[in-house]
mmCIF file as gemmi writes it, N, C-alpha and C atoms, coordinates in Angstrom:
data_model
loop_
_atom_site.group_PDB
_atom_site.id
_atom_site.type_symbol
_atom_site.label_atom_id
_atom_site.label_alt_id
_atom_site.label_comp_id
_atom_site.label_asym_id
_atom_site.label_entity_id
_atom_site.label_seq_id
_atom_site.pdbx_PDB_ins_code
_atom_site.Cartn_x
_atom_site.Cartn_y
_atom_site.Cartn_z
_atom_site.occupancy
_atom_site.B_iso_or_equiv
_atom_site.pdbx_formal_charge
_atom_site.auth_seq_id
_atom_site.auth_asym_id
_atom_site.pdbx_PDB_model_num
ATOM 1 N N . MET Axp A 1 ? 32.904 26.639 -190.83 1 0 ? 1 A 1
ATOM 2 C CA . MET Axp A 1 ? 31.615 26.913 -189.882 1 0 ? 1 A 1
ATOM 3 C C . MET Axp A 1 ? 30.518 27.028 -190.699 1 0 ? 1 A 1
ATOM 4 N N . THR Axp A 2 ? 29.464 25.959 -190.424 1 0 ? 2 A 1
ATOM 5 C CA . THR Axp A 2 ? 28.234 26.039 -191.68 1 0 ? 2 A 1
ATOM 6 C C . THR Axp A 2 ? 27.393 26.916 -190.697 1 0 ? 2 A 1
ATOM 7 N N . LEU Axp A 3 ? 26.351 27.514 -191.409 1 0 ? 3 A 1
ATOM 8 C CA . LEU Axp A 3 ? 25.225 28.24 -190.808 1 0 ? 3 A 1
ATOM 9 C C . LEU Axp A 3 ? 24.085 27.255 -190.564 1 0 ? 3 A 1
ATOM 10 N N . SER Axp A 4 ? 23.594 27.679 -189.641 1 0 ? 4 A 1
ATOM 11 C CA . SER Axp A 4 ? 22.113 26.757 -189.536 1 0 ? 4 A 1
ATOM 12 C C . SER Axp A 4 ? 21.011 27.462 -190.213 1 0 ? 4 A 1
ATOM 13 N N . LYS Axp A 5 ? 20.145 26.965 -190.463 1 0 ? 5 A 1
ATOM 14 C CA . LYS Axp A 5 ? 18.809 27.15 -191.348 1 0 ? 5 A 1
ATOM 15 C C . LYS Axp A 5 ? 18.347 28.665 -190.813 1 0 ? 5 A 1
ATOM 16 N N . SER Axp A 6 ? 18.512 28.492 -189.541 1 0 ? 6 A 1
ATOM 17 C CA . SER Axp A 6 ? 17.853 30.241 -189.09 1 0 ? 6 A 1
ATOM 18 C C . SER Axp A 6 ? 19.065 31.144 -189.407 1 0 ? 6 A 1
ATOM 19 N N . ALA Axp A 7 ? 20.45 30.865 -189.236 1 0 ? 7 A 1
ATOM 20 C CA . ALA Axp A 7 ? 20.959 31.801 -189.817 1 0 ? 7 A 1
ATOM 21 C C . ALA Axp A 7 ? 21.388 32.131 -190.984 1 0 ? 7 A 1
ATOM 22 N N . ILE Axp A 8 ? 21.013 31.434 -191.947 1 0 ? 8 A 1
ATOM 23 C CA . ILE Axp A 8 ? 20.785 31.687 -193.236 1 0 ? 8 A 1
ATOM 24 C C . ILE Axp A 8 ? 19.692 32.533 -193.22 1 0 ? 8 A 1
ATOM 25 N N . ARG Axp A 9 ? 18.813 32.221 -192.863 1 0 ? 9 A 1
ATOM 26 C CA . ARG Axp A 9 ? 17.191 33.111 -193.031 1 0 ? 9 A 1
ATOM 27 C C . ARG Axp A 9 ? 17.581 34.264 -192.286 1 0 ? 9 A 1
ATOM 28 N N . TYR Axp A 10 ? 18.268 34.74 -191.497 1 0 ? 10 A 1
ATOM 29 C CA . TYR Axp A 10 ? 18.495 36.172 -190.83 1 0 ? 10 A 1
ATOM 30 C C . TYR Axp A 10 ? 19.333 36.492 -191.961 1 0 ? 10 A 1
ATOM 31 N N . GLU Axp A 11 ? 20.417 36.188 -192.634 1 0 ? 11 A 1
ATOM 32 C CA . GLU Axp A 11 ? 21.135 36.926 -193.563 1 0 ? 11 A 1
ATOM 33 C C . GLU Axp A 11 ? 20.48 37.146 -194.919 1 0 ? 11 A 1
ATOM 34 N N . GLU Axp A 12 ? 19.336 36.117 -195.391 1 0 ? 12 A 1
ATOM 35 C CA . GLU Axp A 12 ? 18.789 36.155 -196.356 1 0 ? 12 A 1
ATOM 36 C C . GLU Axp A 12 ? 17.397 36.935 -196.542 1 0 ? 12 A 1
ATOM 37 N N . ASP Axp A 13 ? 16.783 36.481 -195.687 1 0 ? 13 A 1
ATOM 38 C CA . ASP Axp A 13 ? 15.355 37.223 -195.199 1 0 ? 13 A 1
ATOM 39 C C . ASP Axp A 13 ? 15.086 37.739 -193.811 1 0 ? 13 A 1
ATOM 40 N N . TYR Axp A 14 ? 15.41 38.891 -193.769 1 0 ? 14 A 1
ATOM 41 C CA . TYR Axp A 14 ? 15.493 39.274 -192.26 1 0 ? 14 A 1
ATOM 42 C C . TYR Axp A 14 ? 13.987 39.227 -191.747 1 0 ? 14 A 1
ATOM 43 N N . ASN Axp A 15 ? 13.171 39.699 -192.488 1 0 ? 15 A 1
ATOM 44 C CA . ASN Axp A 15 ? 11.541 39.603 -192.223 1 0 ? 15 A 1
ATOM 45 C C . ASN Axp A 15 ? 11.053 38.295 -191.768 1 0 ? 15 A 1
ATOM 46 N N . LEU Axp A 16 ? 11.507 37.356 -192.627 1 0 ? 16 A 1
ATOM 47 C CA . LEU Axp A 16 ? 10.976 36.001 -192.307 1 0 ? 16 A 1
ATOM 48 C C . LEU Axp A 16 ? 11.646 35.56 -191.092 1 0 ? 16 A 1
ATOM 49 N N . TRP Axp A 17 ? 13.073 35.881 -190.834 1 0 ? 17 A 1
ATOM 50 C CA . TRP Axp A 17 ? 13.547 35.314 -189.397 1 0 ? 17 A 1
ATOM 51 C C . TRP Axp A 17 ? 13.077 35.882 -188.669 1 0 ? 17 A 1
ATOM 52 N N . LEU Axp A 18 ? 12.515 37.262 -188.386 1 0 ? 18 A 1
ATOM 53 C CA . LEU Axp A 18 ? 12.185 37.888 -187.34 1 0 ? 18 A 1
ATOM 54 C C . LEU Axp A 18 ? 10.633 37.558 -187.05 1 0 ? 18 A 1
ATOM 55 N N . ASP Axp A 19 ? 9.956 37.15 -187.853 1 0 ? 19 A 1
ATOM 56 C CA . ASP Axp A 19 ? 8.522 36.559 -187.971 1 0 ? 19 A 1
ATOM 57 C C . ASP Axp A 19 ? 8.758 34.868 -186.904 1 0 ? 19 A 1
ATOM 58 N N . GLN Axp A 20 ? 9.667 34.142 -187.779 1 0 ? 20 A 1
ATOM 59 C CA . GLN Axp A 20 ? 9.943 32.634 -187.105 1 0 ? 20 A 1
ATOM 60 C C . GLN Axp A 20 ? 10.621 33.224 -185.535 1 0 ? 20 A 1
ATOM 61 N N . THR Axp A 21 ? 11.344 33.888 -185.488 1 0 ? 21 A 1
ATOM 62 C CA . THR Axp A 21 ? 12.178 33.937 -184.149 1 0 ? 21 A 1
ATOM 63 C C . THR Axp A 21 ? 10.664 34.421 -183.306 1 0 ? 21 A 1
ATOM 64 N N . ILE Axp A 22 ? 9.743 35.444 -183.444 1 0 ? 22 A 1
ATOM 65 C CA . ILE Axp A 22 ? 8.786 35.658 -182.662 1 0 ? 22 A 1
ATOM 66 C C . ILE Axp A 22 ? 7.824 34.578 -182.398 1 0 ? 22 A 1
ATOM 67 N N . THR Axp A 23 ? 7.604 33.873 -183.557 1 0 ? 23 A 1
ATOM 68 C CA . THR Axp A 23 ? 6.466 32.734 -183.355 1 0 ? 23 A 1
ATOM 69 C C . THR Axp A 23 ? 7.396 31.56 -182.09 1 0 ? 23 A 1
ATOM 70 N N . ALA Axp A 24 ? 8.519 31.447 -182.618 1 0 ? 24 A 1
ATOM 71 C CA . ALA Axp A 24 ? 9.324 30.366 -181.681 1 0 ? 24 A 1
ATOM 72 C C . ALA Axp A 24 ? 9.132 30.846 -179.876 1 0 ? 24 A 1
ATOM 73 N N . LEU Axp A 25 ? 9.361 32.14 -180.017 1 0 ? 25 A 1
ATOM 74 C CA . LEU Axp A 25 ? 9.467 32.747 -178.6 1 0 ? 25 A 1
ATOM 75 C C . LEU Axp A 25 ? 8.397 32.735 -177.83 1 0 ? 25 A 1
ATOM 76 N N . ARG Axp A 26 ? 7.199 33.091 -178.528 1 0 ? 26 A 1
ATOM 77 C CA . ARG Axp A 26 ? 5.966 32.98 -177.991 1 0 ? 26 A 1
ATOM 78 C C . ARG Axp A 26 ? 5.464 31.841 -177.566 1 0 ? 26 A 1
ATOM 79 N N . ALA Axp A 27 ? 5.881 30.587 -178.455 1 0 ? 27 A 1
ATOM 80 C CA . ALA Axp A 27 ? 5.455 29.138 -178.234 1 0 ? 27 A 1
ATOM 81 C C . ALA Axp A 27 ? 6.419 28.462 -177.369 1 0 ? 27 A 1
ATOM 82 N N . GLY Axp A 28 ? 7.501 29.274 -176.738 1 0 ? 28 A 1
ATOM 83 C CA . GLY Axp A 28 ? 8.321 28.687 -175.912 1 0 ? 28 A 1
ATOM 84 C C . GLY Axp A 28 ? 9.373 27.8 -176.399 1 0 ? 28 A 1
ATOM 85 N N . ARG Axp A 29 ? 9.403 27.703 -177.908 1 0 ? 29 A 1
ATOM 86 C CA . ARG Axp A 29 ? 10.725 26.924 -178.66 1 0 ? 29 A 1
ATOM 87 C C . ARG Axp A 29 ? 11.64 27.387 -178.753 1 0 ? 29 A 1
ATOM 88 N N . PHE Axp A 30 ? 12.469 27.423 -177.644 1 0 ? 30 A 1
ATOM 89 C CA . PHE Axp A 30 ? 13.528 28.24 -177.674 1 0 ? 30 A 1
ATOM 90 C C . PHE Axp A 30 ? 14.868 27.392 -178.253 1 0 ? 30 A 1
ATOM 91 N N . GLU Axp A 31 ? 14.373 25.949 -178.375 1 0 ? 31 A 1
ATOM 92 C CA . GLU Axp A 31 ? 15.625 25.227 -179.001 1 0 ? 31 A 1
ATOM 93 C C . GLU Axp A 31 ? 15.83 25.633 -180.754 1 0 ? 31 A 1
ATOM 94 N N . GLU Axp A 32 ? 14.792 26.121 -181.061 1 0 ? 32 A 1
ATOM 95 C CA . GLU Axp A 32 ? 14.411 26.752 -182.61 1 0 ? 32 A 1
ATOM 96 C C . GLU Axp A 32 ? 15.283 28.245 -182.7 1 0 ? 32 A 1
ATOM 97 N N . LEU Axp A 33 ? 15.515 28.681 -181.884 1 0 ? 33 A 1
ATOM 98 C CA . LEU Axp A 33 ? 16.225 29.952 -181.982 1 0 ? 33 A 1
ATOM 99 C C . LEU Axp A 33 ? 17.56 30.035 -182.216 1 0 ? 33 A 1
ATOM 100 N N . ASP Axp A 34 ? 17.901 31.157 -183.025 1 0 ? 34 A 1
ATOM 101 C CA . ASP Axp A 34 ? 19.083 31.374 -183.59 1 0 ? 34 A 1
ATOM 102 C C . ASP Axp A 34 ? 19.711 32.572 -182.421 1 0 ? 34 A 1
ATOM 103 N N . VAL Axp A 35 ? 20.141 32.002 -181.489 1 0 ? 35 A 1
ATOM 104 C CA . VAL Axp A 35 ? 20.629 32.665 -180.245 1 0 ? 35 A 1
ATOM 105 C C . VAL Axp A 35 ? 21.637 33.821 -180.57 1 0 ? 35 A 1
ATOM 106 N N . ASN Axp A 36 ? 22.801 33.349 -181.313 1 0 ? 36 A 1
ATOM 107 C CA . ASN Axp A 36 ? 23.84 34.341 -181.545 1 0 ? 36 A 1
ATOM 108 C C . ASN Axp A 36 ? 22.996 35.623 -182.555 1 0 ? 36 A 1
ATOM 109 N N . ALA Axp A 37 ? 22.231 35.003 -183.778 1 0 ? 37 A 1
ATOM 110 C CA . ALA Axp A 37 ? 21.61 36.37 -184.262 1 0 ? 37 A 1
ATOM 111 C C . ALA Axp A 37 ? 20.657 37.076 -183.714 1 0 ? 37 A 1
ATOM 112 N N . LEU Axp A 38 ? 19.935 36.448 -182.627 1 0 ? 38 A 1
ATOM 113 C CA . LEU Axp A 38 ? 19.237 37.154 -181.632 1 0 ? 38 A 1
ATOM 114 C C . LEU Axp A 38 ? 19.827 38.104 -180.745 1 0 ? 38 A 1
ATOM 115 N N . ILE Axp A 39 ? 20.938 37.634 -180.318 1 0 ? 39 A 1
ATOM 116 C CA . ILE Axp A 39 ? 21.751 38.681 -179.557 1 0 ? 39 A 1
ATOM 117 C C . ILE Axp A 39 ? 22.439 39.622 -180.229 1 0 ? 39 A 1
ATOM 118 N N . ASP Axp A 40 ? 22.856 39.574 -181.633 1 0 ? 40 A 1
ATOM 119 C CA . ASP Axp A 40 ? 23.261 40.57 -182.374 1 0 ? 40 A 1
ATOM 120 C C . ASP Axp A 40 ? 22.195 41.576 -182.642 1 0 ? 40 A 1
ATOM 121 N N . GLU Axp A 41 ? 20.73 41.106 -183.008 1 0 ? 41 A 1
ATOM 122 C CA . GLU Axp A 41 ? 19.76 42.167 -183.53 1 0 ? 41 A 1
ATOM 123 C C . GLU Axp A 41 ? 19.355 42.807 -182.188 1 0 ? 41 A 1
ATOM 124 N N . LEU Axp A 42 ? 19.594 42.26 -180.978 1 0 ? 42 A 1
ATOM 125 C CA . LEU Axp A 42 ? 19.146 42.718 -179.583 1 0 ? 42 A 1
ATOM 126 C C . LEU Axp A 42 ? 20.292 44.123 -179.228 1 0 ? 42 A 1
ATOM 127 N N . GLU Axp A 43 ? 21.496 43.68 -179.603 1 0 ? 43 A 1
ATOM 128 C CA . GLU Axp A 43 ? 22.606 44.664 -179.563 1 0 ? 43 A 1
ATOM 129 C C . GLU Axp A 43 ? 22.354 45.978 -180.189 1 0 ? 43 A 1
ATOM 130 N N . SER Axp A 44 ? 22.115 45.44 -181.757 1 0 ? 44 A 1
ATOM 131 C CA . SER Axp A 44 ? 21.909 46.609 -182.679 1 0 ? 44 A 1
ATOM 132 C C . SER Axp A 44 ? 20.776 47.265 -182.355 1 0 ? 44 A 1
ATOM 133 N N . MET Axp A 45 ? 19.646 46.924 -181.788 1 0 ? 45 A 1
ATOM 134 C CA . MET Axp A 45 ? 18.644 47.861 -181.196 1 0 ? 45 A 1
ATOM 135 C C . MET Axp A 45 ? 18.695 48.613 -180.048 1 0 ? 45 A 1
ATOM 136 N N . SER Axp A 46 ? 19.445 48.068 -179.093 1 0 ? 46 A 1
ATOM 137 C CA . SER Axp A 46 ? 20.159 48.898 -178.102 1 0 ? 46 A 1
ATOM 138 C C . SER Axp A 46 ? 20.807 49.917 -178.406 1 0 ? 46 A 1
ATOM 139 N N . LYS Axp A 47 ? 21.668 49.792 -179.34 1 0 ? 47 A 1
ATOM 140 C CA . LYS Axp A 47 ? 22.774 50.899 -180.127 1 0 ? 47 A 1
ATOM 141 C C . LYS Axp A 47 ? 21.931 51.965 -180.857 1 0 ? 47 A 1
ATOM 142 N N . ARG Axp A 48 ? 21.103 51.461 -181.511 1 0 ? 48 A 1
ATOM 143 C CA . ARG Axp A 48 ? 20.249 52.235 -182.562 1 0 ? 48 A 1
ATOM 144 C C . ARG Axp A 48 ? 19.573 53.153 -181.4 1 0 ? 48 A 1
ATOM 145 N N . ASP Axp A 49 ? 18.681 52.592 -180.569 1 0 ? 49 A 1
ATOM 146 C CA . ASP Axp A 49 ? 17.704 53.443 -179.851 1 0 ? 49 A 1
ATOM 147 C C . ASP Axp A 49 ? 18.679 54.553 -178.816 1 0 ? 49 A 1
ATOM 148 N N . LYS Axp A 50 ? 19.796 54.335 -178.467 1 0 ? 50 A 1
ATOM 149 C CA . LYS Axp A 50 ? 20.65 54.995 -177.525 1 0 ? 50 A 1
ATOM 150 C C . LYS Axp A 50 ? 20.983 56.581 -178.584 1 0 ? 50 A 1
ATOM 151 N N . ARG Axp A 51 ? 21.594 56.029 -179.776 1 0 ? 51 A 1
ATOM 152 C CA . ARG Axp A 51 ? 21.776 56.996 -180.817 1 0 ? 51 A 1
ATOM 153 C C . ARG Axp A 51 ? 20.566 57.964 -180.956 1 0 ? 51 A 1
ATOM 154 N N . GLU Axp A 52 ? 19.586 56.963 -181.273 1 0 ? 52 A 1
ATOM 155 C CA . GLU Axp A 52 ? 18.289 57.966 -181.516 1 0 ? 52 A 1
ATOM 156 C C . GLU Axp A 52 ? 17.805 59.12 -180.21 1 0 ? 52 A 1
ATOM 157 N N . VAL Axp A 53 ? 18.04 58.296 -179.115 1 0 ? 53 A 1
ATOM 158 C CA . VAL Axp A 53 ? 17.727 59.271 -177.856 1 0 ? 53 A 1
ATOM 159 C C . VAL Axp A 53 ? 18.717 60.413 -177.818 1 0 ? 53 A 1
ATOM 160 N N . LEU Axp A 54 ? 19.978 60.071 -177.867 1 0 ? 54 A 1
ATOM 161 C CA . LEU Axp A 54 ? 20.959 61.427 -177.865 1 0 ? 54 A 1
ATOM 162 C C . LEU Axp A 54 ? 20.67 62.145 -179.004 1 0 ? 54 A 1
ATOM 163 N N . SER Axp A 55 ? 20.527 61.753 -180.153 1 0 ? 55 A 1
ATOM 164 C CA . SER Axp A 55 ? 20.051 62.827 -181.241 1 0 ? 55 A 1
ATOM 165 C C . SER Axp A 55 ? 18.985 63.705 -181.03 1 0 ? 55 A 1
ATOM 166 N N . ARG Axp A 56 ? 17.811 63.108 -180.457 1 0 ? 56 A 1
ATOM 167 C CA . ARG Axp A 56 ? 16.663 63.82 -180.284 1 0 ? 56 A 1
ATOM 168 C C . ARG Axp A 56 ? 16.621 64.948 -179.221 1 0 ? 56 A 1
ATOM 169 N N . LEU Axp A 57 ? 17.736 64.553 -178.026 1 0 ? 57 A 1
ATOM 170 C CA . LEU Axp A 57 ? 18.143 65.447 -176.889 1 0 ? 57 A 1
ATOM 171 C C . LEU Axp A 57 ? 18.838 66.3 -177.37 1 0 ? 57 A 1
ATOM 172 N N . LYS Axp A 58 ? 19.936 66.247 -178.391 1 0 ? 58 A 1
ATOM 173 C CA . LYS Axp A 58 ? 20.702 67.427 -178.965 1 0 ? 58 A 1
ATOM 174 C C . LYS Axp A 58 ? 19.798 68.313 -179.491 1 0 ? 58 A 1
ATOM 175 N N . VAL Axp A 59 ? 18.788 67.861 -180.4 1 0 ? 59 A 1
ATOM 176 C CA . VAL Axp A 59 ? 17.832 68.726 -181.007 1 0 ? 59 A 1
ATOM 177 C C . VAL Axp A 59 ? 17.32 69.442 -179.996 1 0 ? 59 A 1
ATOM 178 N N . LEU Axp A 60 ? 16.825 68.795 -178.622 1 0 ? 60 A 1
ATOM 179 C CA . LEU Axp A 60 ? 15.875 69.603 -178.111 1 0 ? 60 A 1
ATOM 180 C C . LEU Axp A 60 ? 16.722 70.589 -177.103 1 0 ? 60 A 1
ATOM 181 N N . LEU Axp A 61 ? 17.874 70.361 -176.93 1 0 ? 61 A 1
ATOM 182 C CA . LEU Axp A 61 ? 18.682 71.356 -176.234 1 0 ? 61 A 1
ATOM 183 C C . LEU Axp A 61 ? 19.032 72.44 -177.103 1 0 ? 61 A 1
ATOM 184 N N . MET Axp A 62 ? 19.141 71.899 -178.517 1 0 ? 62 A 1
ATOM 185 C CA . MET Axp A 62 ? 19.49 73.397 -179.422 1 0 ? 62 A 1
ATOM 186 C C . MET Axp A 62 ? 18.236 74.461 -179.484 1 0 ? 62 A 1
ATOM 187 N N . HIS Axp A 63 ? 17.346 73.546 -179.528 1 0 ? 63 A 1
ATOM 188 C CA . HIS Axp A 63 ? 15.961 74.284 -179.469 1 0 ? 63 A 1
ATOM 189 C C . HIS Axp A 63 ? 15.638 75.625 -178.082 1 0 ? 63 A 1
ATOM 190 N N . LEU Axp A 64 ? 16.095 74.875 -177.232 1 0 ? 64 A 1
ATOM 191 C CA . LEU Axp A 64 ? 15.945 75.345 -175.599 1 0 ? 64 A 1
ATOM 192 C C . LEU Axp A 64 ? 16.824 76.578 -175.553 1 0 ? 64 A 1
ATOM 193 N N . LEU Axp A 65 ? 18.149 76.433 -176.129 1 0 ? 65 A 1
ATOM 194 C CA . LEU Axp A 65 ? 19.02 77.378 -176.013 1 0 ? 65 A 1
ATOM 195 C C . LEU Axp A 65 ? 18.742 78.749 -177.098 1 0 ? 65 A 1
ATOM 196 N N . LYS Axp A 66 ? 18.241 78.229 -178.32 1 0 ? 66 A 1
ATOM 197 C CA . LYS Axp A 66 ? 17.585 79.273 -179.053 1 0 ? 66 A 1
ATOM 198 C C . LYS Axp A 66 ? 16.78 80.262 -178.671 1 0 ? 66 A 1
ATOM 199 N N . TRP Axp A 67 ? 15.782 79.404 -177.754 1 0 ? 67 A 1
ATOM 200 C CA . TRP Axp A 67 ? 14.86 79.876 -177.133 1 0 ? 67 A 1
ATOM 201 C C . TRP Axp A 67 ? 15.187 80.957 -175.997 1 0 ? 67 A 1
ATOM 202 N N . GLN Axp A 68 ? 15.98 80.557 -175.234 1 0 ? 68 A 1
ATOM 203 C CA . GLN Axp A 68 ? 16.527 81.45 -174.324 1 0 ? 68 A 1
ATOM 204 C C . GLN Axp A 68 ? 17.503 82.268 -174.749 1 0 ? 68 A 1
ATOM 205 N N . TYR Axp A 69 ? 18.364 82.347 -175.735 1 0 ? 69 A 1
ATOM 206 C CA . TYR Axp A 69 ? 19.395 83.266 -176.025 1 0 ? 69 A 1
ATOM 207 C C . TYR Axp A 69 ? 18.751 84.048 -177.243 1 0 ? 69 A 1
ATOM 208 N N . GLN Axp A 70 ? 17.761 83.422 -178.009 1 0 ? 70 A 1
ATOM 209 C CA . GLN Axp A 70 ? 17.514 84.552 -179.36 1 0 ? 70 A 1
ATOM 210 C C . GLN Axp A 70 ? 15.975 84.702 -179.252 1 0 ? 70 A 1
ATOM 211 N N . SER Axp A 71 ? 15.64 85.407 -178.081 1 0 ? 71 A 1
ATOM 212 C CA . SER Axp A 71 ? 14.273 85.717 -178.045 1 0 ? 71 A 1
ATOM 213 C C . SER Axp A 71 ? 13.71 86.71 -178.692 1 0 ? 71 A 1
ATOM 214 N N . ASP Axp A 72 ? 14.617 87.682 -179.224 1 0 ? 72 A 1
ATOM 215 C CA . ASP Axp A 72 ? 14.302 88.512 -180.309 1 0 ? 72 A 1
ATOM 216 C C . ASP Axp A 72 ? 13.981 87.549 -181.545 1 0 ? 72 A 1
ATOM 217 N N . LYS Axp A 73 ? 14.126 86.902 -181.944 1 0 ? 73 A 1
ATOM 218 C CA . LYS Axp A 73 ? 13.801 85.895 -182.953 1 0 ? 73 A 1
ATOM 219 C C . LYS Axp A 73 ? 12.335 84.943 -183.167 1 0 ? 73 A 1
ATOM 220 N N . ARG Axp A 74 ? 11.764 84.989 -181.837 1 0 ? 74 A 1
ATOM 221 C CA . ARG Axp A 74 ? 10.59 84.127 -181.712 1 0 ? 74 A 1
ATOM 222 C C . ARG Axp A 74 ? 9.933 84.59 -182.576 1 0 ? 74 A 1
ATOM 223 N N . THR Axp A 75 ? 9.063 83.52 -182.778 1 0 ? 75 A 1
ATOM 224 C CA . THR Axp A 75 ? 7.54 83.817 -183.9 1 0 ? 75 A 1
ATOM 225 C C . THR Axp A 75 ? 6.302 83.322 -183.018 1 0 ? 75 A 1
ATOM 226 N N . ALA Axp A 76 ? 5.504 83.837 -183.674 1 0 ? 76 A 1
ATOM 227 C CA . ALA Axp A 76 ? 4.356 83.371 -182.792 1 0 ? 76 A 1
ATOM 228 C C . ALA Axp A 76 ? 3.621 81.766 -182.746 1 0 ? 76 A 1
ATOM 229 N N . SER Axp A 77 ? 4.32 81.043 -183.975 1 0 ? 77 A 1
ATOM 230 C CA . SER Axp A 77 ? 4.147 79.777 -184.273 1 0 ? 77 A 1
ATOM 231 C C . SER Axp A 77 ? 4.634 78.847 -183.048 1 0 ? 77 A 1
């Protein structure tokens, strides 16, 4: 299987690939898109964002539990 120029750019220069993908999307030049790489990137972004939200929720819950159950250790800050 040979890689298209877009796929090679995706592997070699992510930022260039991203800029060119954005430009093609805005111009409606969908035939220029590396659809598989774009799908992979969107899936990765979704997974990353879900992990980030879960991580922040855990930290928030820990703080709330500490606030509720360790009131003697609260500071003015």
